[in-house]
Amino acid sequence: MNTSITTTLHLGELTVAITYKGIKNVHLTVHPPQGEVRVSAPLTMNPDTVRVFIISKLAWIRQQRRRILAQEREAPREYVNRESHLVWGQRYLLKVVEHQAPPKVNLAPKTLDLYVRPHTPQEKRHQVISEWYRQQIKDVVPGLIAKYETVMGVEVREFGVKRMKTRWGTCNPRAQRIWLNLELAKKPPACLEYVVVHEMTHLLEPKHNDRFWGFIDSFYPQWQHYRDELNRLPLG
C-alpha cells in the first residue's frame, strides 16, 4: 500500500510543498510557470532535517524561481488570421481558410493554414491545431526511439503525447512507457530529441543521479545546450 503525507512549509515569502512517501532520498524541484517549490522526502525523515535541507538550498531555489518567473511567455492564442504560431522552433502566420469540409491543417513555407467550416468557434480551432501538433510529434518520435533503442540497448513499449504543465516528459520504467509534452512540437526538433533521450535513459536509471547524467553525456553529449534552449524559449 502506497502511503504519502503532504505538508506545507513557509519560509518568509517562500512556500514549499513537502510530500513524505516511500522513497530513500530527498528530491527538490522548482516548477513553472509560477516557480512552485516541491520537496519529496522519505516517510522516516525528521521534519527538522527536511527544513534544514531546504534552508541550505534557498540560494539555488531563489535563482531557479527568478529564472522561471522571468521567462518569456506567449500571449493566449485566438486562432485568427495573421496570428503568430510556432512549429518546430520557427514562427508562421496563421491563415484561416473557411471551407465546407472536415477541418485540416497544412504547413506552407510562411503560413500555418487552418481549414475550418464557416463560424467554427475558437475552442474548436484550438482543438484542431492541437491535434495537428500531436500528430507532428507522433510522426517523428518512432524514428528517434528506434535510433536510441539500438544505442542504449533498451526497449520502449509505448509512448504518448499529452499536455503537461511542469514537465517536458515522463517515463514509467516498469511499463517501459514514456509521455511527451505536446508543447514540444513548437520547439526545435533537437529539443524533442533531447527529451526523448532523457526519458529513455530512465529505463536504465530511474533517478537523476550521477549514473543517469553519465548515460546522458554518452548518448547525447550536447544535452545541456538543448535543455538550456528549452528553458530560454517562450512558454505556452
JSON list of C-alpha atoms in Angstrom, two decimals:
[
{"chain": "A", "resi": 1, "resn": "MET", "atom": "CA", "xyz": [0.00, 0.00, 0.00]},
{"chain": "A", "resi": 2, "resn": "ASN", "atom": "CA", "xyz": [1.40, 3.40, -1.00]},
{"chain": "A", "resi": 3, "resn": "THR", "atom": "CA", "xyz": [1.37, 5.96, 1.81]},
{"chain": "A", "resi": 4, "resn": "SER", "atom": "CA", "xyz": [2.14, 9.64, 1.50]},
{"chain": "A", "resi": 5, "resn": "ILE", "atom": "CA", "xyz": [1.74, 12.68, 3.72]},
{"chain": "A", "resi": 6, "resn": "THR", "atom": "CA", "xyz": [1.77, 16.23, 2.33]},
{"chain": "A", "resi": 7, "resn": "THR", "atom": "CA", "xyz": [2.54, 19.31, 4.41]},
{"chain": "A", "resi": 8, "resn": "THR", "atom": "CA", "xyz": [3.42, 22.95, 3.73]},
{"chain": "A", "resi": 9, "resn": "LEU", "atom": "CA", "xyz": [6.45, 24.86, 4.99]},
{"chain": "A", "resi": 10, "resn": "HIS", "atom": "CA", "xyz": [6.56, 28.67, 4.99]},
{"chain": "A", "resi": 11, "resn": "LEU", "atom": "CA", "xyz": [9.96, 30.37, 4.92]},
{"chain": "A", "resi": 12, "resn": "GLY", "atom": "CA", "xyz": [9.30, 34.11, 4.71]},
{"chain": "A", "resi": 13, "resn": "GLU", "atom": "CA", "xyz": [7.75, 34.78, 1.29]},
{"chain": "A", "resi": 14, "resn": "LEU", "atom": "CA", "xyz": [8.53, 31.22, 0.14]},
{"chain": "A", "resi": 15, "resn": "THR", "atom": "CA", "xyz": [6.02, 28.37, 0.39]},
{"chain": "A", "resi": 16, "resn": "VAL", "atom": "CA", "xyz": [7.26, 24.81, -0.02]},
{"chain": "A", "resi": 17, "resn": "ALA", "atom": "CA", "xyz": [5.01, 21.78, -0.56]},
{"chain": "A", "resi": 18, "resn": "ILE", "atom": "CA", "xyz": [6.56, 18.74, 1.16]},
{"chain": "A", "resi": 19, "resn": "THR", "atom": "CA", "xyz": [5.42, 15.18, 0.45]},
{"chain": "A", "resi": 20, "resn": "TYR", "atom": "CA", "xyz": [6.66, 12.36, 2.67]},
{"chain": "A", "resi": 21, "resn": "LYS", "atom": "CA", "xyz": [6.49, 9.00, 0.89]},
{"chain": "A", "resi": 22, "resn": "GLY", "atom": "CA", "xyz": [8.19, 5.64, 0.47]},
{"chain": "A", "resi": 23, "resn": "ILE", "atom": "CA", "xyz": [11.45, 6.82, -1.12]},
{"chain": "A", "resi": 24, "resn": "LYS", "atom": "CA", "xyz": [15.07, 6.71, 0.01]},
{"chain": "A", "resi": 25, "resn": "ASN", "atom": "CA", "xyz": [16.33, 10.22, -0.84]},
{"chain": "A", "resi": 26, "resn": "VAL", "atom": "CA", "xyz": [15.16, 13.83, -0.76]},
{"chain": "A", "resi": 27, "resn": "HIS", "atom": "CA", "xyz": [14.18, 15.43, -4.08]},
{"chain": "A", "resi": 28, "resn": "LEU", "atom": "CA", "xyz": [13.80, 19.20, -4.57]},
{"chain": "A", "resi": 29, "resn": "THR", "atom": "CA", "xyz": [12.16, 20.72, -7.67]},
{"chain": "A", "resi": 30, "resn": "VAL", "atom": "CA", "xyz": [11.05, 24.17, -8.80]},
{"chain": "A", "resi": 31, "resn": "HIS", "atom": "CA", "xyz": [8.20, 24.16, -11.33]},
{"chain": "A", "resi": 32, "resn": "PRO", "atom": "CA", "xyz": [6.99, 26.65, -13.94]},
{"chain": "A", "resi": 33, "resn": "PRO", "atom": "CA", "xyz": [5.04, 28.75, -14.56]},
{"chain": "A", "resi": 34, "resn": "GLN", "atom": "CA", "xyz": [4.87, 30.26, -11.05]},
{"chain": "A", "resi": 35, "resn": "GLY", "atom": "CA", "xyz": [8.06, 28.84, -9.54]},
{"chain": "A", "resi": 36, "resn": "GLU", "atom": "CA", "xyz": [6.25, 26.40, -7.24]},
{"chain": "A", "resi": 37, "resn": "VAL", "atom": "CA", "xyz": [8.69, 24.63, -4.91]},
{"chain": "A", "resi": 38, "resn": "ARG", "atom": "CA", "xyz": [8.15, 20.95, -4.11]},
{"chain": "A", "resi": 39, "resn": "VAL", "atom": "CA", "xyz": [10.11, 18.54, -1.95]},
{"chain": "A", "resi": 40, "resn": "SER", "atom": "CA", "xyz": [9.71, 14.76, -1.76]},
{"chain": "A", "resi": 41, "resn": "ALA", "atom": "CA", "xyz": [11.21, 13.16, 1.34]},
{"chain": "A", "resi": 42, "resn": "PRO", "atom": "CA", "xyz": [11.32, 9.68, 2.92]},
{"chain": "A", "resi": 43, "resn": "LEU", "atom": "CA", "xyz": [8.50, 8.92, 5.35]},
{"chain": "A", "resi": 44, "resn": "THR", "atom": "CA", "xyz": [11.07, 8.23, 8.06]},
{"chain": "A", "resi": 45, "resn": "MET", "atom": "CA", "xyz": [12.89, 11.57, 7.72]},
{"chain": "A", "resi": 46, "resn": "ASN", "atom": "CA", "xyz": [12.56, 14.02, 10.59]},
{"chain": "A", "resi": 47, "resn": "PRO", "atom": "CA", "xyz": [10.73, 17.25, 9.53]},
{"chain": "A", "resi": 48, "resn": "ASP", "atom": "CA", "xyz": [13.50, 19.33, 11.13]},
{"chain": "A", "resi": 49, "resn": "THR", "atom": "CA", "xyz": [16.05, 17.58, 8.89]},
{"chain": "A", "resi": 50, "resn": "VAL", "atom": "CA", "xyz": [13.92, 18.38, 5.85]},
{"chain": "A", "resi": 51, "resn": "ARG", "atom": "CA", "xyz": [13.64, 22.01, 6.94]},
{"chain": "A", "resi": 52, "resn": "VAL", "atom": "CA", "xyz": [17.43, 22.32, 7.32]},
{"chain": "A", "resi": 53, "resn": "PHE", "atom": "CA", "xyz": [17.89, 20.76, 3.86]},
{"chain": "A", "resi": 54, "resn": "ILE", "atom": "CA", "xyz": [15.51, 23.28, 2.28]},
{"chain": "A", "resi": 55, "resn": "ILE", "atom": "CA", "xyz": [17.18, 26.21, 4.04]},
{"chain": "A", "resi": 56, "resn": "SER", "atom": "CA", "xyz": [20.57, 25.01, 2.74]},
{"chain": "A", "resi": 57, "resn": "LYS", "atom": "CA", "xyz": [19.15, 25.19, -0.80]},
{"chain": "A", "resi": 58, "resn": "LEU", "atom": "CA", "xyz": [17.49, 28.62, -0.53]},
{"chain": "A", "resi": 59, "resn": "ALA", "atom": "CA", "xyz": [20.01, 30.40, -2.77]},
{"chain": "A", "resi": 60, "resn": "TRP", "atom": "CA", "xyz": [19.52, 27.79, -5.51]},
{"chain": "A", "resi": 61, "resn": "ILE", "atom": "CA", "xyz": [15.72, 27.87, -5.12]},
{"chain": "A", "resi": 62, "resn": "ARG", "atom": "CA", "xyz": [15.62, 31.67, -5.47]},
{"chain": "A", "resi": 63, "resn": "GLN", "atom": "CA", "xyz": [17.86, 31.54, -8.53]},
{"chain": "A", "resi": 64, "resn": "GLN", "atom": "CA", "xyz": [15.59, 28.97, -10.20]},
{"chain": "A", "resi": 65, "resn": "ARG", "atom": "CA", "xyz": [12.44, 30.93, -9.34]},
{"chain": "A", "resi": 66, "resn": "ARG", "atom": "CA", "xyz": [13.90, 34.15, -10.77]},
{"chain": "A", "resi": 67, "resn": "ARG", "atom": "CA", "xyz": [14.76, 32.36, -14.00]},
{"chain": "A", "resi": 68, "resn": "ILE", "atom": "CA", "xyz": [11.30, 30.80, -14.32]},
{"chain": "A", "resi": 69, "resn": "LEU", "atom": "CA", "xyz": [9.38, 33.97, -13.49]},
{"chain": "A", "resi": 70, "resn": "ALA", "atom": "CA", "xyz": [11.48, 35.99, -15.96]},
{"chain": "A", "resi": 71, "resn": "GLN", "atom": "CA", "xyz": [10.95, 33.54, -18.80]},
{"chain": "A", "resi": 72, "resn": "GLU", "atom": "CA", "xyz": [9.09, 34.88, -21.80]},
{"chain": "A", "resi": 73, "resn": "ARG", "atom": "CA", "xyz": [5.51, 33.68, -22.21]},
{"chain": "A", "resi": 74, "resn": "GLU", "atom": "CA", "xyz": [3.37, 33.62, -25.29]},
{"chain": "A", "resi": 75, "resn": "ALA", "atom": "CA", "xyz": [0.11, 35.54, -25.21]},
{"chain": "A", "resi": 76, "resn": "PRO", "atom": "CA", "xyz": [-3.01, 33.33, -25.34]},
{"chain": "A", "resi": 77, "resn": "ARG", "atom": "CA", "xyz": [-3.79, 32.27, -28.90]},
{"chain": "A", "resi": 78, "resn": "GLU", "atom": "CA", "xyz": [-7.07, 33.41, -30.51]},
{"chain": "A", "resi": 79, "resn": "TYR", "atom": "CA", "xyz": [-6.68, 31.40, -33.75]},
{"chain": "A", "resi": 80, "resn": "VAL", "atom": "CA", "xyz": [-7.35, 34.29, -36.11]},
{"chain": "A", "resi": 81, "resn": "ASN", "atom": "CA", "xyz": [-5.66, 35.40, -39.33]},
{"chain": "A", "resi": 82, "resn": "ARG", "atom": "CA", "xyz": [-2.04, 36.62, -39.16]},
{"chain": "A", "resi": 83, "resn": "GLU", "atom": "CA", "xyz": [-1.56, 35.39, -35.60]},
{"chain": "A", "resi": 84, "resn": "SER", "atom": "CA", "xyz": [1.95, 34.05, -34.93]},
{"chain": "A", "resi": 85, "resn": "HIS", "atom": "CA", "xyz": [2.34, 30.33, -34.19]},
{"chain": "A", "resi": 86, "resn": "LEU", "atom": "CA", "xyz": [5.46, 28.26, -33.54]},
{"chain": "A", "resi": 87, "resn": "VAL", "atom": "CA", "xyz": [6.18, 24.99, -35.34]},
{"chain": "A", "resi": 88, "resn": "TRP", "atom": "CA", "xyz": [9.47, 23.18, -34.65]},
{"chain": "A", "resi": 89, "resn": "GLY", "atom": "CA", "xyz": [11.05, 26.41, -33.40]},
{"chain": "A", "resi": 90, "resn": "GLN", "atom": "CA", "xyz": [10.02, 28.54, -36.40]},
{"chain": "A", "resi": 91, "resn": "ARG", "atom": "CA", "xyz": [7.30, 31.20, -36.49]},
{"chain": "A", "resi": 92, "resn": "TYR", "atom": "CA", "xyz": [4.46, 31.02, -39.02]},
{"chain": "A", "resi": 93, "resn": "LEU", "atom": "CA", "xyz": [1.49, 33.30, -39.59]},
{"chain": "A", "resi": 94, "resn": "LEU", "atom": "CA", "xyz": [-1.86, 31.61, -39.18]},
{"chain": "A", "resi": 95, "resn": "LYS", "atom": "CA", "xyz": [-4.06, 31.64, -42.27]},
{"chain": "A", "resi": 96, "resn": "VAL", "atom": "CA", "xyz": [-7.67, 30.68, -41.58]},
{"chain": "A", "resi": 97, "resn": "VAL", "atom": "CA", "xyz": [-9.39, 29.23, -44.64]},
{"chain": "A", "resi": 98, "resn": "GLU", "atom": "CA", "xyz": [-13.13, 28.59, -44.49]},
{"chain": "A", "resi": 99, "resn": "HIS", "atom": "CA", "xyz": [-14.36, 25.57, -46.48]},
{"chain": "A", "resi": 100, "resn": "GLN", "atom": "CA", "xyz": [-17.21, 23.10, -46.47]},
{"chain": "A", "resi": 101, "resn": "ALA", "atom": "CA", "xyz": [-15.26, 20.01, -45.49]},
{"chain": "A", "resi": 102, "resn": "PRO", "atom": "CA", "xyz": [-13.69, 18.43, -42.38]},
{"chain": "A", "resi": 103, "resn": "PRO", "atom": "CA", "xyz": [-11.03, 20.59, -40.70]},
{"chain": "A", "resi": 104, "resn": "LYS", "atom": "CA", "xyz": [-7.36, 20.17, -41.54]},
{"chain": "A", "resi": 105, "resn": "VAL", "atom": "CA", "xyz": [-4.01, 21.93, -41.13]},
{"chain": "A", "resi": 106, "resn": "ASN", "atom": "CA", "xyz": [-1.31, 22.44, -43.76]},
{"chain": "A", "resi": 107, "resn": "LEU", "atom": "CA", "xyz": [2.14, 23.89, -43.17]},
{"chain": "A", "resi": 108, "resn": "ALA", "atom": "CA", "xyz": [3.18, 26.23, -46.00]},
{"chain": "A", "resi": 109, "resn": "PRO", "atom": "CA", "xyz": [6.58, 27.95, -46.37]},
{"chain": "A", "resi": 110, "resn": "LYS", "atom": "CA", "xyz": [5.48, 31.01, -44.38]},
{"chain": "A", "resi": 111, "resn": "THR", "atom": "CA", "xyz": [1.99, 30.22, -43.10]},
{"chain": "A", "resi": 112, "resn": "LEU", "atom": "CA", "xyz": [0.18, 27.67, -40.98]},
{"chain": "A", "resi": 113, "resn": "ASP", "atom": "CA", "xyz": [-3.03, 27.12, -42.93]},
{"chain": "A", "resi": 114, "resn": "LEU", "atom": "CA", "xyz": [-6.06, 26.15, -40.86]},
{"chain": "A", "resi": 115, "resn": "TYR", "atom": "CA", "xyz": [-9.03, 24.89, -42.88]},
{"chain": "A", "resi": 116, "resn": "VAL", "atom": "CA", "xyz": [-12.34, 25.02, -40.96]},
{"chain": "A", "resi": 117, "resn": "ARG", "atom": "CA", "xyz": [-16.02, 25.34, -41.70]},
{"chain": "A", "resi": 118, "resn": "PRO", "atom": "CA", "xyz": [-17.53, 28.86, -41.51]},
{"chain": "A", "resi": 119, "resn": "HIS", "atom": "CA", "xyz": [-18.29, 30.09, -37.99]},
{"chain": "A", "resi": 120, "resn": "THR", "atom": "CA", "xyz": [-16.07, 27.46, -36.33]},
{"chain": "A", "resi": 121, "resn": "PRO", "atom": "CA", "xyz": [-15.58, 28.65, -32.71]},
{"chain": "A", "resi": 122, "resn": "GLN", "atom": "CA", "xyz": [-12.18, 29.44, -31.20]},
{"chain": "A", "resi": 123, "resn": "GLU", "atom": "CA", "xyz": [-12.15, 26.34, -28.98]},
{"chain": "A", "resi": 124, "resn": "LYS", "atom": "CA", "xyz": [-12.66, 24.06, -31.97]},
{"chain": "A", "resi": 125, "resn": "ARG", "atom": "CA", "xyz": [-9.87, 25.83, -33.90]},
{"chain": "A", "resi": 126, "resn": "HIS", "atom": "CA", "xyz": [-7.61, 25.32, -30.91]},
{"chain": "A", "resi": 127, "resn": "GLN", "atom": "CA", "xyz": [-8.53, 21.63, -30.79]},
{"chain": "A", "resi": 128, "resn": "VAL", "atom": "CA", "xyz": [-7.79, 21.11, -34.49]},
{"chain": "A", "resi": 129, "resn": "ILE", "atom": "CA", "xyz": [-4.35, 22.71, -34.25]},
{"chain": "A", "resi": 130, "resn": "SER", "atom": "CA", "xyz": [-3.54, 20.85, -31.01]},
{"chain": "A", "resi": 131, "resn": "GLU", "atom": "CA", "xyz": [-4.32, 17.53, -32.67]},
{"chain": "A", "resi": 132, "resn": "TRP", "atom": "CA", "xyz": [-2.15, 18.54, -35.62]},
{"chain": "A", "resi": 133, "resn": "TYR", "atom": "CA", "xyz": [0.72, 19.31, -33.23]},
{"chain": "A", "resi": 134, "resn": "ARG", "atom": "CA", "xyz": [0.19, 15.94, -31.56]},
{"chain": "A", "resi": 135, "resn": "GLN", "atom": "CA", "xyz": [0.45, 14.18, -34.90]},
{"chain": "A", "resi": 136, "resn": "GLN", "atom": "CA", "xyz": [3.68, 16.02, -35.76]},
{"chain": "A", "resi": 137, "resn": "ILE", "atom": "CA", "xyz": [5.30, 14.53, -32.66]},
{"chain": "A", "resi": 138, "resn": "LYS", "atom": "CA", "xyz": [3.84, 11.09, -33.29]},
{"chain": "A", "resi": 139, "resn": "ASP", "atom": "CA", "xyz": [5.26, 11.12, -36.81]},
{"chain": "A", "resi": 140, "resn": "VAL", "atom": "CA", "xyz": [8.80, 11.89, -35.59]},
{"chain": "A", "resi": 141, "resn": "VAL", "atom": "CA", "xyz": [9.17, 10.02, -32.31]},
{"chain": "A", "resi": 142, "resn": "PRO", "atom": "CA", "xyz": [9.13, 6.38, -33.55]},
{"chain": "A", "resi": 143, "resn": "GLY", "atom": "CA", "xyz": [12.29, 7.04, -35.58]},
{"chain": "A", "resi": 144, "resn": "LEU", "atom": "CA", "xyz": [14.01, 8.63, -32.58]},
{"chain": "A", "resi": 145, "resn": "ILE", "atom": "CA", "xyz": [13.02, 5.75, -30.31]},
{"chain": "A", "resi": 146, "resn": "ALA", "atom": "CA", "xyz": [14.27, 3.18, -32.81]},
{"chain": "A", "resi": 147, "resn": "LYS", "atom": "CA", "xyz": [17.58, 5.06, -33.16]},
{"chain": "A", "resi": 148, "resn": "TYR", "atom": "CA", "xyz": [18.26, 5.21, -29.42]},
{"chain": "A", "resi": 149, "resn": "GLU", "atom": "CA", "xyz": [16.92, 1.75, -28.57]},
{"chain": "A", "resi": 150, "resn": "THR", "atom": "CA", "xyz": [19.82, 0.43, -30.62]},
{"chain": "A", "resi": 151, "resn": "VAL", "atom": "CA", "xyz": [22.33, 2.76, -28.97]},
{"chain": "A", "resi": 152, "resn": "MET", "atom": "CA", "xyz": [21.08, 2.24, -25.40]},
{"chain": "A", "resi": 153, "resn": "GLY", "atom": "CA", "xyz": [20.05, -1.39, -25.52]},
{"chain": "A", "resi": 154, "resn": "VAL", "atom": "CA", "xyz": [16.58, -0.67, -24.14]},
{"chain": "A", "resi": 155, "resn": "GLU", "atom": "CA", "xyz": [13.02, -1.07, -25.41]},
{"chain": "A", "resi": 156, "resn": "VAL", "atom": "CA", "xyz": [10.16, 1.43, -25.29]},
{"chain": "A", "resi": 157, "resn": "ARG", "atom": "CA", "xyz": [6.89, -0.49, -25.37]},
{"chain": "A", "resi": 158, "resn": "GLU", "atom": "CA", "xyz": [4.66, 2.57, -25.66]},
{"chain": "A", "resi": 159, "resn": "PHE", "atom": "CA", "xyz": [4.80, 6.35, -25.94]},
{"chain": "A", "resi": 160, "resn": "GLY", "atom": "CA", "xyz": [2.13, 9.05, -25.79]},
{"chain": "A", "resi": 161, "resn": "VAL", "atom": "CA", "xyz": [1.72, 12.80, -26.20]},
{"chain": "A", "resi": 162, "resn": "LYS", "atom": "CA", "xyz": [-0.23, 14.98, -23.78]},
{"chain": "A", "resi": 163, "resn": "ARG", "atom": "CA", "xyz": [-0.31, 18.45, -22.26]},
{"chain": "A", "resi": 164, "resn": "MET", "atom": "CA", "xyz": [1.87, 18.79, -19.16]},
{"chain": "A", "resi": 165, "resn": "LYS", "atom": "CA", "xyz": [2.18, 21.91, -17.03]},
{"chain": "A", "resi": 166, "resn": "THR", "atom": "CA", "xyz": [5.53, 21.28, -15.36]},
{"chain": "A", "resi": 167, "resn": "ARG", "atom": "CA", "xyz": [7.45, 18.65, -17.34]},
{"chain": "A", "resi": 168, "resn": "TRP", "atom": "CA", "xyz": [8.67, 18.12, -20.88]},
{"chain": "A", "resi": 169, "resn": "GLY", "atom": "CA", "xyz": [8.37, 14.36, -20.49]},
{"chain": "A", "resi": 170, "resn": "THR", "atom": "CA", "xyz": [7.90, 11.48, -18.07]},
{"chain": "A", "resi": 171, "resn": "CYS", "atom": "CA", "xyz": [8.90, 7.83, -18.00]},
{"chain": "A", "resi": 172, "resn": "ASN", "atom": "CA", "xyz": [7.42, 4.76, -16.33]},
{"chain": "A", "resi": 173, "resn": "PRO", "atom": "CA", "xyz": [10.38, 2.33, -16.31]},
{"chain": "A", "resi": 174, "resn": "ARG", "atom": "CA", "xyz": [8.31, -0.63, -15.16]},
{"chain": "A", "resi": 175, "resn": "ALA", "atom": "CA", "xyz": [5.79, -0.24, -18.01]},
{"chain": "A", "resi": 176, "resn": "GLN", "atom": "CA", "xyz": [8.57, 0.90, -20.41]},
{"chain": "A", "resi": 177, "resn": "ARG", "atom": "CA", "xyz": [6.33, 3.81, -21.38]},
{"chain": "A", "resi": 178, "resn": "ILE", "atom": "CA", "xyz": [7.21, 7.46, -21.98]},
{"chain": "A", "resi": 179, "resn": "TRP", "atom": "CA", "xyz": [5.00, 10.53, -22.28]},
{"chain": "A", "resi": 180, "resn": "LEU", "atom": "CA", "xyz": [5.98, 13.69, -24.13]},
{"chain": "A", "resi": 181, "resn": "ASN", "atom": "CA", "xyz": [4.68, 17.23, -23.71]},
{"chain": "A", "resi": 182, "resn": "LEU", "atom": "CA", "xyz": [2.52, 18.43, -26.60]},
{"chain": "A", "resi": 183, "resn": "GLU", "atom": "CA", "xyz": [4.34, 21.78, -26.49]},
{"chain": "A", "resi": 184, "resn": "LEU", "atom": "CA", "xyz": [7.49, 20.10, -27.85]},
{"chain": "A", "resi": 185, "resn": "ALA", "atom": "CA", "xyz": [6.02, 20.37, -31.36]},
{"chain": "A", "resi": 186, "resn": "LYS", "atom": "CA", "xyz": [6.62, 24.13, -31.04]},
{"chain": "A", "resi": 187, "resn": "LYS", "atom": "CA", "xyz": [10.29, 23.76, -30.09]},
{"chain": "A", "resi": 188, "resn": "PRO", "atom": "CA", "xyz": [13.33, 22.99, -32.29]},
{"chain": "A", "resi": 189, "resn": "PRO", "atom": "CA", "xyz": [13.50, 19.28, -33.26]},
{"chain": "A", "resi": 190, "resn": "ALA", "atom": "CA", "xyz": [16.74, 18.80, -31.33]},
{"chain": "A", "resi": 191, "resn": "CYS", "atom": "CA", "xyz": [14.89, 19.72, -28.13]},
{"chain": "A", "resi": 192, "resn": "LEU", "atom": "CA", "xyz": [12.40, 16.92, -28.73]},
{"chain": "A", "resi": 193, "resn": "GLU", "atom": "CA", "xyz": [15.29, 14.54, -29.37]},
{"chain": "A", "resi": 194, "resn": "TYR", "atom": "CA", "xyz": [16.89, 15.56, -26.06]},
{"chain": "A", "resi": 195, "resn": "VAL", "atom": "CA", "xyz": [13.66, 14.91, -24.14]},
{"chain": "A", "resi": 196, "resn": "VAL", "atom": "CA", "xyz": [13.21, 11.51, -25.82]},
{"chain": "A", "resi": 197, "resn": "VAL", "atom": "CA", "xyz": [16.79, 10.56, -24.89]},
{"chain": "A", "resi": 198, "resn": "HIS", "atom": "CA", "xyz": [16.29, 11.86, -21.34]},
{"chain": "A", "resi": 199, "resn": "GLU", "atom": "CA", "xyz": [13.15, 9.81, -20.77]},
{"chain": "A", "resi": 200, "resn": "MET", "atom": "CA", "xyz": [14.59, 6.70, -22.40]},
{"chain": "A", "resi": 201, "resn": "THR", "atom": "CA", "xyz": [17.63, 6.95, -20.13]},
{"chain": "A", "resi": 202, "resn": "HIS", "atom": "CA", "xyz": [15.28, 6.44, -17.19]},
{"chain": "A", "resi": 203, "resn": "LEU", "atom": "CA", "xyz": [14.83, 2.88, -18.47]},
{"chain": "A", "resi": 204, "resn": "LEU", "atom": "CA", "xyz": [18.47, 2.38, -17.46]},
{"chain": "A", "resi": 205, "resn": "GLU", "atom": "CA", "xyz": [18.48, 4.57, -14.34]},
{"chain": "A", "resi": 206, "resn": "PRO", "atom": "CA", "xyz": [15.21, 5.82, -12.76]},
{"chain": "A", "resi": 207, "resn": "LYS", "atom": "CA", "xyz": [16.88, 8.55, -10.67]},
{"chain": "A", "resi": 208, "resn": "HIS", "atom": "CA", "xyz": [18.60, 11.78, -11.66]},
{"chain": "A", "resi": 209, "resn": "ASN", "atom": "CA", "xyz": [21.90, 10.72, -10.13]},
{"chain": "A", "resi": 210, "resn": "ASP", "atom": "CA", "xyz": [25.49, 10.71, -11.39]},
{"chain": "A", "resi": 211, "resn": "ARG", "atom": "CA", "xyz": [24.92, 7.42, -13.21]},
{"chain": "A", "resi": 212, "resn": "PHE", "atom": "CA", "xyz": [21.93, 8.90, -15.05]},
{"chain": "A", "resi": 213, "resn": "TRP", "atom": "CA", "xyz": [23.78, 12.04, -16.17]},
{"chain": "A", "resi": 214, "resn": "GLY", "atom": "CA", "xyz": [26.76, 9.91, -17.19]},
{"chain": "A", "resi": 215, "resn": "PHE", "atom": "CA", "xyz": [24.48, 7.99, -19.53]},
{"chain": "A", "resi": 216, "resn": "ILE", "atom": "CA", "xyz": [23.06, 11.25, -20.93]},
{"chain": "A", "resi": 217, "resn": "ASP", "atom": "CA", "xyz": [26.59, 12.56, -21.57]},
{"chain": "A", "resi": 218, "resn": "SER", "atom": "CA", "xyz": [27.33, 9.39, -23.50]},
{"chain": "A", "resi": 219, "resn": "PHE", "atom": "CA", "xyz": [24.12, 9.19, -25.54]},
{"chain": "A", "resi": 220, "resn": "TYR", "atom": "CA", "xyz": [23.53, 12.90, -26.24]},
{"chain": "A", "resi": 221, "resn": "PRO", "atom": "CA", "xyz": [26.66, 14.95, -25.41]},
{"chain": "A", "resi": 222, "resn": "GLN", "atom": "CA", "xyz": [25.06, 18.29, -26.33]},
{"chain": "A", "resi": 223, "resn": "TRP", "atom": "CA", "xyz": [22.13, 17.74, -23.92]},
{"chain": "A", "resi": 224, "resn": "GLN", "atom": "CA", "xyz": [22.92, 20.76, -21.73]},
{"chain": "A", "resi": 225, "resn": "HIS", "atom": "CA", "xyz": [22.65, 23.12, -24.70]},
{"chain": "A", "resi": 226, "resn": "TYR", "atom": "CA", "xyz": [19.18, 21.86, -25.61]},
{"chain": "A", "resi": 227, "resn": "ARG", "atom": "CA", "xyz": [17.98, 21.75, -22.02]},
{"chain": "A", "resi": 228, "resn": "ASP", "atom": "CA", "xyz": [19.02, 25.40, -21.71]},
{"chain": "A", "resi": 229, "resn": "GLU", "atom": "CA", "xyz": [17.32, 26.10, -25.04]},
{"chain": "A", "resi": 230, "resn": "LEU", "atom": "CA", "xyz": [14.04, 24.72, -23.69]},
{"chain": "A", "resi": 231, "resn": "ASN", "atom": "CA", "xyz": [14.42, 26.94, -20.63]},
{"chain": "A", "resi": 232, "resn": "ARG", "atom": "CA", "xyz": [15.02, 30.04, -22.80]},
{"chain": "A", "resi": 233, "resn": "LEU", "atom": "CA", "xyz": [12.22, 29.56, -25.32]},
{"chain": "A", "resi": 234, "resn": "PRO", "atom": "CA", "xyz": [8.79, 31.11, -24.71]},
{"chain": "A", "resi": 235, "resn": "LEU", "atom": "CA", "xyz": [6.41, 29.13, -22.56]},
{"chain": "A", "resi": 236, "resn": "GLY", "atom": "CA", "xyz": [2.89, 28.39, -23.75]}
]
